């Protein structure tokens, strides 16, 4: 029987090593560490991202989610799901509260944080996700496919003065789909939310950080990854491999400032070399 190619490592036991109420401890689903959303508006309703034999296909009739906001929202939802053990996630007592939790400020207007958040949430919660991978087994190869949405239901109230719950508080909420919730709590990747907030101006930097802190933390020996493979995983906006290397190295240098334990070598012409490193998020002290 083929292994679970989408969520290959059950991380639930390893989470015991982390302080559950640590202020900066957050979680990203392994699914969105392997492959991620577009960085900019693609002006299309379909997007494909590849990572080795894994392929993530996104489709959204409301336009695709892109940029840093969907990544921050996903981290918030999964962190709450892991901590609260529930599919129903409340976003905050009011709109300003939720925006502050995401470190987005609270500004109106065409390009303000309220407008941008509303657009990205509409796209995110109407997005269909299809994951596929080809797995090698003794009898040959098997292709596995999983389809899901992030939320079965969401109530996003943008006029808190007119919509209250029985306590008199604004209560926007999201009910995660069972398939997304199960995948998220089975394989949540520990991340430092302070680092993500510092990197949020660049969604590519956020993606690289989540990937290296996950990958480096379980390595037993150095790992060589071809630059071309990294470009498929991270470089959707780069016109050529030289430009991708430039951006990737720039983001790594920034990540290294906040995650000094990270060990890598990025000057080989063919390969990026990643070494075993301590996790970027603090673990419990004995």
PDB file of C-alpha atoms in Angstrom:
ATOM      1  CA  UNK A   1       0.000   0.000   0.000  1.00  0.00           C
ATOM      2  CA  UNK A   2       1.307   3.439  -0.875  1.00  0.00           C
ATOM      3  CA  UNK A   3       2.437   5.710   1.910  1.00  0.00           C
ATOM      4  CA  UNK A   4       0.607   8.959   2.583  1.00  0.00           C
ATOM      5  CA  UNK A   5       2.429  11.158   0.094  1.00  0.00           C
ATOM      6  CA  UNK A   6       0.608  14.327   1.096  1.00  0.00           C
ATOM      7  CA  UNK A   7       1.230  14.178   4.835  1.00  0.00           C
ATOM      8  CA  UNK A   8       4.163  11.751   5.030  1.00  0.00           C
ATOM      9  CA  UNK A   9       5.244  12.423   8.591  1.00  0.00           C
ATOM     10  CA  UNK A  10       2.933  12.316  11.583  1.00  0.00           C
ATOM     11  CA  UNK A  11       4.302  15.137  13.729  1.00  0.00           C
ATOM     12  CA  UNK A  12       1.849  14.800  16.623  1.00  0.00           C
ATOM     13  CA  UNK A  13       4.328  13.102  18.987  1.00  0.00           C
ATOM     14  CA  UNK A  14       7.114  15.565  18.233  1.00  0.00           C
ATOM     15  CA  UNK A  15       4.841  18.448  19.259  1.00  0.00           C
ATOM     16  CA  UNK A  16       5.207  17.323  22.864  1.00  0.00           C
ATOM     17  CA  UNK A  17       8.693  18.847  22.768  1.00  0.00           C
ATOM     18  CA  UNK A  18       7.267  22.336  22.287  1.00  0.00           C
ATOM     19  CA  UNK A  19       5.733  24.587  24.907  1.00  0.00           C
ATOM     20  CA  UNK A  20       2.054  24.678  23.796  1.00  0.00           C
ATOM     21  CA  UNK A  21       1.376  28.196  25.118  1.00  0.00           C
ATOM     22  CA  UNK A  22       4.581  29.807  23.953  1.00  0.00           C
ATOM     23  CA  UNK A  23       3.603  33.243  22.687  1.00  0.00           C
ATOM     24  CA  UNK A  24       5.533  33.012  19.423  1.00  0.00           C
ATOM     25  CA  UNK A  25       4.783  29.322  18.684  1.00  0.00           C
ATOM     26  CA  UNK A  26       2.614  28.835  15.619  1.00  0.00           C
ATOM     27  CA  UNK A  27       1.925  26.072  13.135  1.00  0.00           C
ATOM     28  CA  UNK A  28       1.709  25.718   9.372  1.00  0.00           C
ATOM     29  CA  UNK A  29       0.139  22.664   7.743  1.00  0.00           C
ATOM     30  CA  UNK A  30       2.743  20.481   6.060  1.00  0.00           C
ATOM     31  CA  UNK A  31       0.663  20.684   2.887  1.00  0.00           C
ATOM     32  CA  UNK A  32       1.439  24.405   2.532  1.00  0.00           C
ATOM     33  CA  UNK A  33       5.080  23.930   3.449  1.00  0.00           C
ATOM     34  CA  UNK A  34       5.536  21.491   0.572  1.00  0.00           C
ATOM     35  CA  UNK A  35       3.815  23.812  -1.926  1.00  0.00           C
ATOM     36  CA  UNK A  36       2.167  27.201  -1.567  1.00  0.00           C
ATOM     37  CA  UNK A  37      -0.038  29.967  -2.950  1.00  0.00           C
ATOM     38  CA  UNK A  38       0.964  32.433  -5.699  1.00  0.00           C
ATOM     39  CA  UNK A  39       3.047  35.426  -4.666  1.00  0.00           C
ATOM     40  CA  UNK A  40       1.168  37.969  -6.777  1.00  0.00           C
ATOM     41  CA  UNK A  41      -2.180  38.248  -8.516  1.00  0.00           C
ATOM     42  CA  UNK A  42      -2.071  35.762 -11.403  1.00  0.00           C
ATOM     43  CA  UNK A  43      -5.258  37.180 -12.988  1.00  0.00           C
ATOM     44  CA  UNK A  44      -6.412  33.573 -13.409  1.00  0.00           C
ATOM     45  CA  UNK A  45      -8.585  31.152 -11.432  1.00  0.00           C
ATOM     46  CA  UNK A  46      -6.132  28.201 -11.575  1.00  0.00           C
ATOM     47  CA  UNK A  47      -2.589  27.766 -10.276  1.00  0.00           C
ATOM     48  CA  UNK A  48      -0.205  24.787 -10.172  1.00  0.00           C
ATOM     49  CA  UNK A  49       2.840  24.411  -7.930  1.00  0.00           C
ATOM     50  CA  UNK A  50       5.200  21.388  -8.066  1.00  0.00           C
ATOM     51  CA  UNK A  51       7.608  19.952  -5.527  1.00  0.00           C
ATOM     52  CA  UNK A  52       9.256  16.748  -6.703  1.00  0.00           C
ATOM     53  CA  UNK A  53       6.515  14.188  -7.338  1.00  0.00           C
ATOM     54  CA  UNK A  54       3.990  16.334  -5.475  1.00  0.00           C
ATOM     55  CA  UNK A  55       1.661  18.719  -7.272  1.00  0.00           C
ATOM     56  CA  UNK A  56      -0.664  21.290  -5.725  1.00  0.00           C
ATOM     57  CA  UNK A  57      -3.452  22.651  -7.905  1.00  0.00           C
ATOM     58  CA  UNK A  58      -5.557  25.588  -6.713  1.00  0.00           C
ATOM     59  CA  UNK A  59      -8.820  26.748  -8.270  1.00  0.00           C
ATOM     60  CA  UNK A  60     -10.908  29.654  -7.051  1.00  0.00           C
ATOM     61  CA  UNK A  61     -13.895  31.218  -8.856  1.00  0.00           C
ATOM     62  CA  UNK A  62     -13.366  34.370  -6.749  1.00  0.00           C
ATOM     63  CA  UNK A  63      -9.770  34.741  -7.909  1.00  0.00           C
ATOM     64  CA  UNK A  64      -6.787  32.994  -6.383  1.00  0.00           C
ATOM     65  CA  UNK A  65      -5.483  33.929  -2.932  1.00  0.00           C
ATOM     66  CA  UNK A  66      -1.994  35.408  -3.165  1.00  0.00           C
ATOM     67  CA  UNK A  67       0.657  37.240  -1.181  1.00  0.00           C
ATOM     68  CA  UNK A  68       1.364  37.195   2.540  1.00  0.00           C
ATOM     69  CA  UNK A  69      -2.173  37.535   3.917  1.00  0.00           C
ATOM     70  CA  UNK A  70      -3.352  33.986   3.030  1.00  0.00           C
ATOM     71  CA  UNK A  71      -0.180  32.554   4.532  1.00  0.00           C
ATOM     72  CA  UNK A  72      -0.643  34.489   7.786  1.00  0.00           C
ATOM     73  CA  UNK A  73      -4.333  33.572   7.958  1.00  0.00           C
ATOM     74  CA  UNK A  74      -3.547  29.871   7.397  1.00  0.00           C
ATOM     75  CA  UNK A  75      -0.932  29.984  10.171  1.00  0.00           C
ATOM     76  CA  UNK A  76      -3.478  31.616  12.503  1.00  0.00           C
ATOM     77  CA  UNK A  77      -6.198  29.058  11.723  1.00  0.00           C
ATOM     78  CA  UNK A  78      -3.942  26.029  12.051  1.00  0.00           C
ATOM     79  CA  UNK A  79      -2.341  27.328  15.254  1.00  0.00           C
ATOM     80  CA  UNK A  80      -5.792  27.764  16.809  1.00  0.00           C
ATOM     81  CA  UNK A  81      -6.910  24.352  15.549  1.00  0.00           C
ATOM     82  CA  UNK A  82      -3.861  22.662  17.102  1.00  0.00           C
ATOM     83  CA  UNK A  83      -4.220  24.508  20.415  1.00  0.00           C
ATOM     84  CA  UNK A  84      -8.019  24.352  20.769  1.00  0.00           C
ATOM     85  CA  UNK A  85      -8.589  20.941  19.080  1.00  0.00           C
ATOM     86  CA  UNK A  86     -11.634  22.260  17.261  1.00  0.00           C
ATOM     87  CA  UNK A  87     -12.695  22.894  13.663  1.00  0.00           C
ATOM     88  CA  UNK A  88     -14.537  26.085  14.616  1.00  0.00           C
ATOM     89  CA  UNK A  89     -12.099  28.976  14.819  1.00  0.00           C
ATOM     90  CA  UNK A  90     -13.198  32.411  16.091  1.00  0.00           C
ATOM     91  CA  UNK A  91     -11.296  35.254  14.503  1.00  0.00           C
ATOM     92  CA  UNK A  92     -11.607  37.828  17.265  1.00  0.00           C
ATOM     93  CA  UNK A  93     -13.981  40.029  19.228  1.00  0.00           C
ATOM     94  CA  UNK A  94     -14.034  42.610  16.431  1.00  0.00           C
ATOM     95  CA  UNK A  95     -12.462  43.396  13.097  1.00  0.00           C
ATOM     96  CA  UNK A  96      -9.690  45.505  14.613  1.00  0.00           C
ATOM     97  CA  UNK A  97      -8.880  42.669  17.026  1.00  0.00           C
ATOM     98  CA  UNK A  98      -8.439  40.198  14.159  1.00  0.00           C
ATOM     99  CA  UNK A  99      -6.342  42.601  12.105  1.00  0.00           C
ATOM    100  CA  UNK A 100      -4.128  43.217  15.120  1.00  0.00           C
ATOM    101  CA  UNK A 101      -3.688  39.467  15.607  1.00  0.00           C
ATOM    102  CA  UNK A 102      -2.409  39.308  12.037  1.00  0.00           C
ATOM    103  CA  UNK A 103      -0.213  42.395  12.582  1.00  0.00           C
ATOM    104  CA  UNK A 104      -1.871  44.119   9.618  1.00  0.00           C
ATOM    105  CA  UNK A 105      -3.053  47.338  11.229  1.00  0.00           C
ATOM    106  CA  UNK A 106      -6.589  48.603  10.596  1.00  0.00           C
ATOM    107  CA  UNK A 107      -6.855  50.926   7.611  1.00  0.00           C
ATOM    108  CA  UNK A 108      -9.667  51.591   5.167  1.00  0.00           C
ATOM    109  CA  UNK A 109      -9.730  52.688   1.559  1.00  0.00           C
ATOM    110  CA  UNK A 110      -9.027  50.889  -1.709  1.00  0.00           C
ATOM    111  CA  UNK A 111      -5.580  49.679  -0.660  1.00  0.00           C
ATOM    112  CA  UNK A 112      -6.179  49.537   3.100  1.00  0.00           C
ATOM    113  CA  UNK A 113      -5.759  46.434   5.232  1.00  0.00           C
ATOM    114  CA  UNK A 114      -9.531  45.932   5.594  1.00  0.00           C
ATOM    115  CA  UNK A 115     -10.050  45.805   1.808  1.00  0.00           C
ATOM    116  CA  UNK A 116      -7.038  43.562   1.237  1.00  0.00           C
ATOM    117  CA  UNK A 117      -8.037  41.174   4.021  1.00  0.00           C
ATOM    118  CA  UNK A 118     -11.616  40.918   2.754  1.00  0.00           C
ATOM    119  CA  UNK A 119     -10.456  40.120  -0.787  1.00  0.00           C
ATOM    120  CA  UNK A 120      -7.973  37.472   0.341  1.00  0.00           C
ATOM    121  CA  UNK A 121     -10.430  35.796   2.725  1.00  0.00           C
ATOM    122  CA  UNK A 122     -13.067  35.645  -0.022  1.00  0.00           C
ATOM    123  CA  UNK A 123     -10.546  33.972  -2.330  1.00  0.00           C
ATOM    124  CA  UNK A 124      -9.114  31.692   0.338  1.00  0.00           C
ATOM    125  CA  UNK A 125     -12.431  30.289   1.539  1.00  0.00           C
ATOM    126  CA  UNK A 126     -13.751  29.724  -1.981  1.00  0.00           C
ATOM    127  CA  UNK A 127     -10.558  27.974  -3.105  1.00  0.00           C
ATOM    128  CA  UNK A 128     -10.593  24.315  -4.153  1.00  0.00           C
ATOM    129  CA  UNK A 129      -7.390  22.402  -3.420  1.00  0.00           C
ATOM    130  CA  UNK A 130      -6.260  19.315  -5.309  1.00  0.00           C
ATOM    131  CA  UNK A 131      -3.129  17.433  -4.275  1.00  0.00           C
ATOM    132  CA  UNK A 132      -1.629  14.663  -6.389  1.00  0.00           C
ATOM    133  CA  UNK A 133       1.548  12.641  -6.261  1.00  0.00           C
ATOM    134  CA  UNK A 134       3.100   9.589  -7.871  1.00  0.00           C
ATOM    135  CA  UNK A 135       4.475   7.144  -5.331  1.00  0.00           C
ATOM    136  CA  UNK A 136       6.886   4.301  -6.084  1.00  0.00           C
ATOM    137  CA  UNK A 137       5.763   0.946  -4.668  1.00  0.00           C
ATOM    138  CA  UNK A 138       7.003  -2.617  -5.156  1.00  0.00           C
ATOM    139  CA  UNK A 139       4.405  -3.354  -7.811  1.00  0.00           C
ATOM    140  CA  UNK A 140       5.124  -0.169  -9.769  1.00  0.00           C
ATOM    141  CA  UNK A 141       3.785   3.348  -9.392  1.00  0.00           C
ATOM    142  CA  UNK A 142       0.569   4.636  -7.910  1.00  0.00           C
ATOM    143  CA  UNK A 143      -0.944   8.078  -8.297  1.00  0.00           C
ATOM    144  CA  UNK A 144      -2.779   9.387  -5.263  1.00  0.00           C
ATOM    145  CA  UNK A 145      -5.128  12.364  -5.315  1.00  0.00           C
ATOM    146  CA  UNK A 146      -6.792  14.264  -2.482  1.00  0.00           C
ATOM    147  CA  UNK A 147      -9.255  17.132  -2.895  1.00  0.00           C
ATOM    148  CA  UNK A 148     -10.418  19.549  -0.227  1.00  0.00           C
ATOM    149  CA  UNK A 149     -11.464  23.046   0.697  1.00  0.00           C
ATOM    150  CA  UNK A 150     -10.119  24.950   3.679  1.00  0.00           C
ATOM    151  CA  UNK A 151     -13.478  25.867   5.187  1.00  0.00           C
ATOM    152  CA  UNK A 152     -16.911  24.244   5.123  1.00  0.00           C
ATOM    153  CA  UNK A 153     -18.410  27.486   6.389  1.00  0.00           C
ATOM    154  CA  UNK A 154     -17.349  30.989   7.277  1.00  0.00           C
ATOM    155  CA  UNK A 155     -19.185  33.983   8.744  1.00  0.00           C
ATOM    156  CA  UNK A 156     -17.170  37.124   8.126  1.00  0.00           C
ATOM    157  CA  UNK A 157     -18.990  40.134   9.482  1.00  0.00           C
ATOM    158  CA  UNK A 158     -17.566  43.398   8.217  1.00  0.00           C
ATOM    159  CA  UNK A 159     -20.036  45.657  10.023  1.00  0.00           C
ATOM    160  CA  UNK A 160     -19.617  44.728  13.697  1.00  0.00           C
ATOM    161  CA  UNK A 161     -21.980  47.434  14.906  1.00  0.00           C
ATOM    162  CA  UNK A 162     -24.945  45.644  13.325  1.00  0.00           C
ATOM    163  CA  UNK A 163     -24.037  41.978  13.774  1.00  0.00           C
ATOM    164  CA  UNK A 164     -23.389  40.662  17.284  1.00  0.00           C
ATOM    165  CA  UNK A 165     -23.639  37.351  19.057  1.00  0.00           C
ATOM    166  CA  UNK A 166     -25.586  36.825  22.283  1.00  0.00           C
ATOM    167  CA  UNK A 167     -22.751  38.313  24.359  1.00  0.00           C
ATOM    168  CA  UNK A 168     -22.854  41.538  22.368  1.00  0.00           C
ATOM    169  CA  UNK A 169     -19.494  40.841  20.735  1.00  0.00           C
ATOM    170  CA  UNK A 170     -18.544  40.661  17.074  1.00  0.00           C
ATOM    171  CA  UNK A 171     -17.935  36.983  16.312  1.00  0.00           C
ATOM    172  CA  UNK A 172     -16.606  36.180  12.874  1.00  0.00           C
ATOM    173  CA  UNK A 173     -15.748  32.503  12.647  1.00  0.00           C
ATOM    174  CA  UNK A 174     -14.532  29.801  10.286  1.00  0.00           C
ATOM    175  CA  UNK A 175     -15.466  26.130  10.338  1.00  0.00           C
ATOM    176  CA  UNK A 176     -12.535  24.227   8.854  1.00  0.00           C
ATOM    177  CA  UNK A 177     -13.406  21.345   6.558  1.00  0.00           C
ATOM    178  CA  UNK A 178     -12.880  17.935   8.129  1.00  0.00           C
ATOM    179  CA  UNK A 179     -10.260  16.917   5.564  1.00  0.00           C
ATOM    180  CA  UNK A 180      -8.222  20.113   5.959  1.00  0.00           C
ATOM    181  CA  UNK A 181      -8.530  20.038   9.759  1.00  0.00           C
ATOM    182  CA  UNK A 182      -7.389  16.406   9.949  1.00  0.00           C
ATOM    183  CA  UNK A 183      -4.410  17.038   7.700  1.00  0.00           C
ATOM    184  CA  UNK A 184      -3.464  20.186   9.627  1.00  0.00           C
ATOM    185  CA  UNK A 185      -3.497  18.656  13.104  1.00  0.00           C
ATOM    186  CA  UNK A 186      -1.814  15.453  11.935  1.00  0.00           C
ATOM    187  CA  UNK A 187       1.179  17.207  10.421  1.00  0.00           C
ATOM    188  CA  UNK A 188       1.524  20.754  11.777  1.00  0.00           C
ATOM    189  CA  UNK A 189       4.964  22.272  11.274  1.00  0.00           C
ATOM    190  CA  UNK A 190       6.120  24.390  14.256  1.00  0.00           C
ATOM    191  CA  UNK A 191       7.088  27.925  13.221  1.00  0.00           C
ATOM    192  CA  UNK A 192       8.062  31.116  14.986  1.00  0.00           C
ATOM    193  CA  UNK A 193       5.219  33.587  14.381  1.00  0.00           C
ATOM    194  CA  UNK A 194       7.490  36.496  15.282  1.00  0.00           C
ATOM    195  CA  UNK A 195       9.776  35.531  12.384  1.00  0.00           C
ATOM    196  CA  UNK A 196       6.855  35.144   9.991  1.00  0.00           C
ATOM    197  CA  UNK A 197       5.601  38.624  10.927  1.00  0.00           C
ATOM    198  CA  UNK A 198       9.063  40.078  10.325  1.00  0.00           C
ATOM    199  CA  UNK A 199       9.203  38.403   6.909  1.00  0.00           C
ATOM    200  CA  UNK A 200       5.607  39.077   5.857  1.00  0.00           C
ATOM    201  CA  UNK A 201       6.480  41.809   3.343  1.00  0.00           C
ATOM    202  CA  UNK A 202       7.805  38.997   1.141  1.00  0.00           C
ATOM    203  CA  UNK A 203       5.593  35.885   0.777  1.00  0.00           C
ATOM    204  CA  UNK A 204       8.514  34.055  -0.827  1.00  0.00           C
ATOM    205  CA  UNK A 205      10.631  34.680   2.277  1.00  0.00           C
ATOM    206  CA  UNK A 206       7.800  33.315   4.455  1.00  0.00           C
ATOM    207  CA  UNK A 207       7.640  30.168   2.305  1.00  0.00           C
ATOM    208  CA  UNK A 208      11.406  29.625   2.392  1.00  0.00           C
ATOM    209  CA  UNK A 209      11.513  30.120   6.159  1.00  0.00           C
ATOM    210  CA  UNK A 210       8.739  27.579   6.796  1.00  0.00           C
ATOM    211  CA  UNK A 211      10.407  25.086   4.487  1.00  0.00           C
ATOM    212  CA  UNK A 212      13.952  25.371   5.873  1.00  0.00           C
ATOM    213  CA  UNK A 213      12.915  25.278   9.538  1.00  0.00           C
ATOM    214  CA  UNK A 214      10.921  22.115   8.837  1.00  0.00           C
ATOM    215  CA  UNK A 215      13.448  20.437   6.566  1.00  0.00           C
ATOM    216  CA  UNK A 216      16.587  21.285   8.535  1.00  0.00           C
ATOM    217  CA  UNK A 217      15.080  20.192  11.850  1.00  0.00           C
ATOM    218  CA  UNK A 218      14.785  16.514  10.873  1.00  0.00           C
ATOM    219  CA  UNK A 219      17.870  16.109   8.655  1.00  0.00           C
ATOM    220  CA  UNK A 220      20.463  13.596   9.854  1.00  0.00           C
ATOM    221  CA  UNK A 221      22.997  14.568   7.189  1.00  0.00           C
ATOM    222  CA  UNK A 222      23.463  17.312   4.617  1.00  0.00           C
ATOM    223  CA  UNK A 223      20.950  17.425   1.768  1.00  0.00           C
ATOM    224  CA  UNK A 224      21.619  18.667  -1.777  1.00  0.00           C
ATOM    225  CA  UNK A 225      18.680  20.143  -3.683  1.00  0.00           C
ATOM    226  CA  UNK A 226      19.050  21.160  -7.311  1.00  0.00           C
ATOM    227  CA  UNK A 227      18.437  24.850  -7.952  1.00  0.00           C
ATOM    228  CA  UNK A 228      16.045  23.896 -10.767  1.00  0.00           C
ATOM    229  CA  UNK A 229      13.914  21.895  -8.317  1.00  0.00           C
ATOM    230  CA  UNK A 230      13.834  24.776  -5.849  1.00  0.00           C
ATOM    231  CA  UNK A 231      12.792  27.103  -8.652  1.00  0.00           C
ATOM    232  CA  UNK A 232       9.806  24.871  -9.427  1.00  0.00           C
ATOM    233  CA  UNK A 233       8.824  24.902  -5.755  1.00  0.00           C
ATOM    234  CA  UNK A 234       9.387  28.595  -4.969  1.00  0.00           C
ATOM    235  CA  UNK A 235      10.170  30.543  -8.120  1.00  0.00           C
ATOM    236  CA  UNK A 236       6.917  31.018  -9.988  1.00  0.00           C
ATOM    237  CA  UNK A 237       7.614  34.720 -10.621  1.00  0.00           C
ATOM    238  CA  UNK A 238      11.237  34.407 -11.733  1.00  0.00           C
ATOM    239  CA  UNK A 239      11.995  34.538 -15.460  1.00  0.00           C
ATOM    240  CA  UNK A 240      15.227  32.533 -15.214  1.00  0.00           C
ATOM    241  CA  UNK A 241      17.283  30.479 -12.784  1.00  0.00           C
ATOM    242  CA  UNK A 242      19.834  33.253 -12.215  1.00  0.00           C
ATOM    243  CA  UNK A 243      17.132  35.642 -11.047  1.00  0.00           C
ATOM    244  CA  UNK A 244      15.649  32.946  -8.825  1.00  0.00           C
ATOM    245  CA  UNK A 245      19.021  32.292  -7.170  1.00  0.00           C
ATOM    246  CA  UNK A 246      19.422  36.019  -6.521  1.00  0.00           C
ATOM    247  CA  UNK A 247      16.041  36.284  -4.756  1.00  0.00           C
ATOM    248  CA  UNK A 248      16.470  32.992  -2.899  1.00  0.00           C
ATOM    249  CA  UNK A 249      19.876  33.970  -1.525  1.00  0.00           C
ATOM    250  CA  UNK A 250      18.595  37.414  -0.565  1.00  0.00           C
ATOM    251  CA  UNK A 251      15.710  35.918   1.400  1.00  0.00           C
ATOM    252  CA  UNK A 252      17.981  33.332   3.049  1.00  0.00           C
ATOM    253  CA  UNK A 253      20.277  36.077   4.301  1.00  0.00           C
ATOM    254  CA  UNK A 254      17.272  37.831   5.834  1.00  0.00           C
ATOM    255  CA  UNK A 255      15.996  34.600   7.402  1.00  0.00           C
ATOM    256  CA  UNK A 256      19.449  33.909   8.832  1.00  0.00           C
ATOM    257  CA  UNK A 257      19.251  37.164  10.832  1.00  0.00           C
ATOM    258  CA  UNK A 258      16.195  35.879  12.701  1.00  0.00           C
ATOM    259  CA  UNK A 259      17.166  32.194  12.611  1.00  0.00           C
ATOM    260  CA  UNK A 260      20.943  32.167  13.216  1.00  0.00           C
ATOM    261  CA  UNK A 261      20.974  28.407  13.906  1.00  0.00           C
ATOM    262  CA  UNK A 262      20.172  27.712  10.256  1.00  0.00           C
ATOM    263  CA  UNK A 263      23.081  26.083   8.421  1.00  0.00           C
ATOM    264  CA  UNK A 264      23.346  25.999   4.633  1.00  0.00           C
ATOM    265  CA  UNK A 265      25.644  26.563   1.647  1.00  0.00           C
ATOM    266  CA  UNK A 266      24.208  28.467  -1.307  1.00  0.00           C
ATOM    267  CA  UNK A 267      27.237  29.189  -3.485  1.00  0.00           C
ATOM    268  CA  UNK A 268      27.363  25.880  -5.392  1.00  0.00           C
ATOM    269  CA  UNK A 269      26.344  26.473  -9.011  1.00  0.00           C
ATOM    270  CA  UNK A 270      24.138  23.374  -9.277  1.00  0.00           C
ATOM    271  CA  UNK A 271      22.894  22.647  -5.762  1.00  0.00           C
ATOM    272  CA  UNK A 272      21.650  24.330  -2.628  1.00  0.00           C
ATOM    273  CA  UNK A 273      23.029  22.431   0.367  1.00  0.00           C
ATOM    274  CA  UNK A 274      21.073  22.306   3.618  1.00  0.00           C
ATOM    275  CA  UNK A 275      22.593  20.999   6.851  1.00  0.00           C
ATOM    276  CA  UNK A 276      20.925  19.651  10.008  1.00  0.00           C
ATOM    277  CA  UNK A 277      19.990  22.624  12.188  1.00  0.00           C
ATOM    278  CA  UNK A 278      18.192  23.341  15.427  1.00  0.00           C
ATOM    279  CA  UNK A 279      14.500  24.254  15.055  1.00  0.00           C
ATOM    280  CA  UNK A 280      13.836  27.970  14.865  1.00  0.00           C
ATOM    281  CA  UNK A 281      11.203  27.716  17.597  1.00  0.00           C
ATOM    282  CA  UNK A 282      12.268  27.112  21.199  1.00  0.00           C
ATOM    283  CA  UNK A 283      11.678  23.693  22.694  1.00  0.00           C
ATOM    284  CA  UNK A 284      10.760  22.824  26.277  1.00  0.00           C
ATOM    285  CA  UNK A 285      13.558  22.855  28.818  1.00  0.00           C
ATOM    286  CA  UNK A 286      13.889  19.772  30.978  1.00  0.00           C
TER     287      UNK A 286
END
